[in-house]
């Protein structure tokens, strides 16, 4: 792309103005002549110049789009045969099998459950990426959603000898998609219980900074610092064998992050190996739009 024709683009003017007011470089995407460019603008106050860097990302973007389409189609296509396999496994359970046969059946069942979970998580992630900010949001009382999830997990926690407590203060409503919020809380509580062997899990809800803080604290194995920056990437797992044993897919936190961002919120994690972890999500109150610092 030639610089002069590009300079006439209103988006570029806006970017240059933004760069002048900002202390660091600012970035935007421009479309011109059927190609997409990532554009980085820096204001050099000493020389009173702008530095503009264009990068043609047409192919990369196209490839990303194809990849997302492929994953969405794959997840969809795998659902039908998996439903059939799960159904016939249940039928087989009622058969008079030899102890050896029953052992094999257990292995098939365990792996089928894992596969179903993986396909469901992939489908969820694809749907979130596709819908993005067009979720069905409405003013929502988070206490009710969290209460229901905590009750649903009570048995699982007590089976492991763990306590599970909800501490809720009076809250403003949040502008949120109820189904996605439930998914978010499920993923955090499910992880907290799966990665904790002693003690328990506390879910807390507090009003703060024009919104609501939802925190899930556990007294589990914790996560060492070097893993924290990559925790929300898809398929990132700290300990592959433990994650596989506990039925993890490496997609749970990636789904959580997508939901938080689609609601204009933010997520933080604090953890100490051997002592436990706290995942905190801030969501704006209905009618508020700015994030806390
Ligand atoms: P998985 O399905 O493997 O649990 P997630 O995306 O939910 O995947 O989490 C990514 C990784 O983060 C997990 O593999 C686990 O190592 C770590 N993790 C998530 N939640 C916790 C937690 N509450 N305590 C300790 N580790 C956690």
Coordinates of C-alpha atoms and ligand atoms in Angstrom, one line a residue:
X1 CA 0.0 0.0 0.0
X2 CA 1.3 3.4 -0.9
X3 CA 1.6 5.8 2.0
X4 CA -0.2 8.8 0.4
X5 CA -3.4 7.0 -0.6
X6 CA -3.5 5.4 2.8
X7 CA -3.1 8.8 4.5
X8 CA -6.4 9.8 3.2
X9 CA -8.1 7.0 5.1
X10 CA -10.1 8.5 8.0
X11 CA -9.1 5.5 10.3
X12 CA -5.4 6.5 9.8
X13 CA -6.1 10.1 10.8
X14 CA -7.8 8.9 13.9
X15 CA -4.9 6.6 14.7
X16 CA -2.3 9.3 14.2
X17 CA -4.3 11.6 16.5
X18 CA -4.5 8.9 19.1
X19 CA -0.8 8.2 18.9
X20 CA -0.1 11.9 19.6
X21 CA -2.1 11.8 22.8
X22 CA -0.6 8.4 23.9
X23 CA 2.7 7.7 25.5
X24 CA 3.3 4.5 23.6
X25 CA 2.5 3.1 20.1
X26 CA -1.1 2.6 19.1
X27 CA -2.4 0.0 16.7
X28 CA -5.4 -0.4 14.3
X29 CA -6.5 -2.6 11.4
X30 CA -7.1 -1.0 8.0
X31 CA -8.8 -2.4 4.9
X32 CA -7.8 -1.1 1.5
X33 CA -8.1 -2.6 -2.0
X34 CA -9.2 -6.0 -0.7
X35 CA -6.2 -6.3 1.7
X36 CA -6.0 -6.0 5.4
X37 CA -3.2 -4.1 7.2
X38 CA -2.2 -3.9 10.8
X39 CA -0.9 -0.4 11.3
X40 CA 1.2 0.7 14.2
X41 CA 1.7 4.5 14.9
X42 CA 4.1 6.1 17.3
X43 CA 4.6 9.8 17.9
X44 CA 8.2 10.8 18.3
X45 CA 7.9 14.1 20.4
X46 CA 11.6 14.9 20.2
X47 CA 11.6 14.9 16.4
X48 CA 8.0 16.0 16.1
X49 CA 7.5 13.1 13.6
X50 CA 5.1 10.1 13.4
X51 CA 6.5 6.6 12.8
X52 CA 4.0 4.5 10.9
X53 CA 4.5 0.7 10.3
X54 CA 2.2 -1.2 8.0
X55 CA 2.0 -5.0 8.0
X56 CA 0.0 -6.9 5.4
X57 CA -2.0 -9.5 7.5
X58 CA -4.5 -10.5 4.8
X59 CA -3.3 -14.1 4.5
X60 CA -2.9 -14.5 8.3
X61 CA -6.4 -13.3 8.9
X62 CA -7.8 -15.6 6.2
X63 CA -6.0 -18.5 7.6
X64 CA -7.3 -17.8 11.1
X65 CA -10.8 -17.6 9.7
X66 CA -10.4 -21.0 8.0
X67 CA -9.0 -22.5 11.1
X68 CA -12.0 -21.3 13.2
X69 CA -14.4 -22.6 10.6
X70 CA -12.6 -26.0 10.5
X71 CA -12.8 -26.4 14.3
X72 CA -16.5 -25.4 14.4
X73 CA -17.3 -27.9 11.6
X74 CA -15.2 -30.6 13.2
X75 CA -16.9 -30.2 16.6
X76 CA -20.3 -30.2 15.0
X77 CA -19.6 -33.4 12.9
X78 CA -18.1 -35.3 15.9
X79 CA -21.2 -34.7 18.1
X80 CA -23.5 -37.1 16.2
X81 CA -21.3 -40.3 16.2
X82 CA -20.3 -39.6 19.8
X83 CA -23.9 -39.4 20.9
X84 CA -24.5 -42.8 19.3
X85 CA -21.3 -44.3 20.9
X86 CA -22.4 -43.0 24.4
X87 CA -25.9 -44.5 23.9
X88 CA -24.7 -47.9 22.9
X89 CA -22.2 -48.0 25.7
X90 CA -25.1 -47.6 28.2
X91 CA -26.8 -50.5 26.5
X92 CA -23.6 -52.6 26.7
X93 CA -23.4 -52.0 30.4
X94 CA -26.6 -53.9 30.9
X95 CA -25.1 -57.0 29.1
X96 CA -23.7 -59.9 31.0
X97 CA -20.0 -59.2 30.4
X98 CA -16.9 -61.1 31.6
X99 CA -14.8 -59.2 34.2
X100 CA -12.3 -58.6 31.5
X101 CA -14.9 -57.3 29.1
X102 CA -16.2 -55.0 31.9
X103 CA -12.7 -53.7 32.4
X104 CA -12.5 -52.8 28.7
X105 CA -15.9 -51.2 28.8
X106 CA -14.8 -48.9 31.6
X107 CA -11.8 -47.8 29.6
X108 CA -14.0 -47.0 26.6
X109 CA -16.5 -45.2 28.8
X110 CA -13.8 -43.0 30.4
X111 CA -12.3 -42.1 27.1
X112 CA -15.7 -41.4 25.6
X113 CA -16.6 -39.0 28.4
X114 CA -13.3 -37.2 27.8
X115 CA -13.9 -37.0 24.1
X116 CA -17.5 -35.7 24.6
X117 CA -16.2 -33.0 27.0
X118 CA -13.5 -32.0 24.5
X119 CA -16.0 -31.7 21.7
X120 CA -18.5 -29.8 23.8
X121 CA -15.7 -27.3 24.9
X122 CA -14.5 -26.9 21.3
X123 CA -18.1 -26.2 20.2
X124 CA -18.6 -23.7 23.0
X125 CA -15.4 -21.8 22.2
X126 CA -16.3 -21.7 18.5
X127 CA -19.7 -20.4 19.3
X128 CA -18.3 -17.7 21.6
X129 CA -15.8 -16.6 18.9
X130 CA -18.6 -16.5 16.3
X131 CA -21.1 -14.6 18.5
X132 CA -18.5 -12.4 20.2
X133 CA -20.2 -9.4 21.6
X134 CA -23.6 -10.3 20.2
X135 CA -24.5 -12.4 23.2
X136 CA -28.0 -12.2 24.6
X137 CA -27.4 -9.8 27.4
X138 CA -30.0 -8.6 29.9
X139 CA -29.9 -7.3 33.5
X140 CA -29.0 -10.3 35.6
X141 CA -28.8 -11.1 39.3
X142 CA -25.5 -13.0 39.6
X143 CA -26.3 -14.3 43.1
X144 CA -29.0 -16.6 41.7
X145 CA -26.7 -18.0 39.0
X146 CA -23.8 -18.6 41.4
X147 CA -26.1 -20.1 44.1
X148 CA -27.4 -22.7 41.6
X149 CA -23.9 -23.7 40.4
X150 CA -22.7 -24.0 44.1
X151 CA -25.7 -26.3 44.9
X152 CA -25.0 -28.4 41.8
X153 CA -21.4 -28.9 42.9
X154 CA -22.1 -29.6 46.6
X155 CA -22.1 -33.3 46.2
X156 CA -18.9 -33.4 44.1
X157 CA -17.1 -31.3 46.8
X158 CA -18.3 -33.4 49.7
X159 CA -17.4 -36.6 47.8
X160 CA -13.8 -35.3 48.0
X161 CA -14.2 -34.2 51.6
X162 CA -14.0 -30.5 50.6
X163 CA -16.1 -27.6 51.9
X164 CA -17.9 -25.4 49.4
X165 CA -19.1 -22.0 50.6
X166 CA -20.8 -19.0 49.0
X167 CA -20.3 -15.5 50.5
X168 CA -22.5 -13.0 48.8
X169 CA -23.0 -9.3 49.5
X170 CA -26.0 -7.3 48.1
X171 CA -25.0 -6.7 44.4
X172 CA -26.0 -4.4 41.5
X173 CA -27.4 -6.3 38.5
X174 CA -24.9 -7.0 35.7
X175 CA -25.7 -6.8 32.0
X176 CA -25.0 -10.4 31.0
X177 CA -26.0 -13.5 29.1
X178 CA -27.3 -15.9 31.9
X179 CA -26.3 -19.0 30.1
X180 CA -22.7 -17.8 29.5
X181 CA -22.4 -16.6 33.1
X182 CA -23.5 -20.0 34.4
X183 CA -20.8 -21.6 32.1
X184 CA -18.2 -19.2 33.5
X185 CA -19.0 -20.0 37.1
X186 CA -19.2 -23.8 36.4
X187 CA -15.7 -23.7 34.8
X188 CA -14.1 -21.9 37.7
X189 CA -15.8 -23.9 40.4
X190 CA -15.2 -27.2 38.6
X191 CA -11.4 -26.4 38.3
X192 CA -11.3 -25.3 42.0
X193 CA -12.7 -28.6 43.1
X194 CA -10.6 -30.7 40.6
X195 CA -7.3 -29.1 41.6
X196 CA -8.0 -29.3 45.4
X197 CA -7.4 -32.3 47.6
X198 CA -7.8 -30.7 51.1
X199 CA -9.7 -27.8 52.6
X200 CA -12.2 -26.3 50.4
X201 CA -13.5 -23.7 47.9
X202 CA -15.1 -20.3 48.7
X203 CA -17.1 -18.4 46.0
X204 CA -17.6 -14.8 46.8
X205 CA -19.6 -11.9 45.3
X206 CA -18.9 -8.3 46.1
X207 CA -19.9 -5.0 44.6
X208 CA -17.0 -2.8 43.6
X209 CA -15.7 -0.2 41.2
X210 CA -19.0 0.2 39.3
X211 CA -19.5 -3.5 38.9
X212 CA -19.2 -6.8 40.6
X213 CA -16.2 -8.9 41.7
X214 CA -16.8 -12.7 41.5
X215 CA -14.0 -14.7 43.1
X216 CA -13.4 -18.4 43.4
X217 CA -10.7 -19.3 46.0
X218 CA -9.4 -22.8 46.6
X219 CA -6.9 -24.3 49.0
X220 CA -5.6 -26.6 46.3
X221 CA -2.3 -27.4 44.5
X222 CA -1.8 -23.8 43.2
X223 CA 0.0 -22.7 40.1
X224 CA 3.6 -21.5 39.9
X225 CA 4.2 -18.0 38.6
X226 CA 5.8 -19.0 35.3
X227 CA 2.5 -20.6 34.1
X228 CA 0.2 -17.7 35.0
X229 CA 0.7 -15.6 31.8
X230 CA -0.3 -18.6 29.6
X231 CA -3.1 -20.0 31.7
X232 CA -5.9 -18.7 29.5
X233 CA -4.5 -19.9 26.2
X234 CA -6.5 -22.7 24.6
X235 CA -5.1 -26.2 25.3
X236 CA -2.6 -24.8 27.9
X237 CA -2.3 -27.2 30.8
X238 CA 0.2 -27.0 33.6
X239 CA 0.5 -30.7 34.3
X240 CA -0.7 -32.8 31.3
X241 CA -1.0 -36.1 33.2
X242 CA -2.9 -34.6 36.1
X243 CA -5.2 -32.7 33.8
X244 CA -5.9 -35.9 31.8
X245 CA -6.6 -37.8 35.0
X246 CA -9.1 -35.3 36.3
X247 CA -10.8 -35.1 32.9
X248 CA -9.5 -31.6 31.9
X249 CA -9.4 -30.4 28.3
X250 CA -7.2 -27.3 28.6
X251 CA -10.1 -25.2 27.2
X252 CA -12.0 -24.3 30.4
X253 CA -10.1 -21.1 31.2
X254 CA -9.9 -20.1 27.6
X255 CA -13.8 -20.2 27.5
X256 CA -13.9 -18.2 30.8
X257 CA -11.7 -15.5 29.3
X258 CA -13.8 -15.3 26.2
X259 CA -17.0 -14.9 28.2
X260 CA -15.4 -12.2 30.4
X261 CA -14.1 -10.2 27.5
X262 CA -17.5 -10.5 25.6
X263 CA -19.0 -8.8 28.7
X264 CA -16.5 -6.0 28.9
X265 CA -15.0 -7.4 32.1
X266 CA -11.6 -8.5 33.2
X267 CA -10.1 -11.6 34.9
X268 CA -7.2 -11.9 37.4
X269 CA -5.5 -14.9 39.0
X270 CA -3.4 -15.1 42.2
X271 CA -1.9 -18.3 43.2
X272 CA 0.7 -19.8 45.4
X273 CA 1.9 -23.4 44.8
X274 CA 0.8 -25.7 47.6
X275 CA -1.5 -23.1 49.1
X276 CA -4.2 -22.5 46.5
X277 CA -5.5 -20.1 43.9
X278 CA -8.0 -17.3 43.5
X279 CA -9.6 -16.5 40.2
X280 CA -11.3 -13.1 40.3
X281 CA -13.7 -11.8 37.6
X282 CA -14.9 -8.2 37.4
X283 CA -18.0 -7.5 35.5
X284 CA -19.6 -4.1 34.9
X285 CA -22.9 -3.3 36.5
X286 CA -25.9 -2.9 34.1
X287 CA -25.6 0.6 32.7
X288 CA -21.9 1.1 33.5
X289 CA -19.2 0.7 30.9
X290 CA -15.8 1.6 32.2
X291 CA -13.3 -0.9 33.6
X292 CA -11.6 -0.4 37.0
X293 CA -7.9 0.5 36.8
Ligands
LIG1 P1 -8.2 -28.1 32.2 O1 -9.4 -28.6 31.5 O2 -6.9 -28.8 31.9 O3 -8.4 -27.9 33.7 P2 -8.3 -25.2 32.1 O4 -8.2 -24.3 30.9 O5 -9.6 -25.1 32.9 O6 -7.9 -26.6 31.6 O7 -7.1 -24.8 33.0 C1 -5.8 -24.7 32.5 C2 -4.8 -25.2 33.5 O8 -4.7 -24.3 34.6 C3 -5.1 -26.6 34.1 O9 -4.6 -27.6 33.3 C4 -4.5 -26.5 35.5 O10 -3.1 -26.9 35.4 C5 -4.5 -25.0 35.8 N1 -5.6 -24.7 36.7 C6 -6.8 -24.2 36.4 N2 -7.5 -23.9 37.5 C7 -6.8 -24.3 38.6 C8 -6.9 -24.3 40.0 N3 -8.0 -23.8 40.6 N4 -5.9 -24.7 40.8 C9 -4.7 -25.1 40.2 N5 -4.5 -25.2 38.8 C10 -5.5 -24.8 38.0

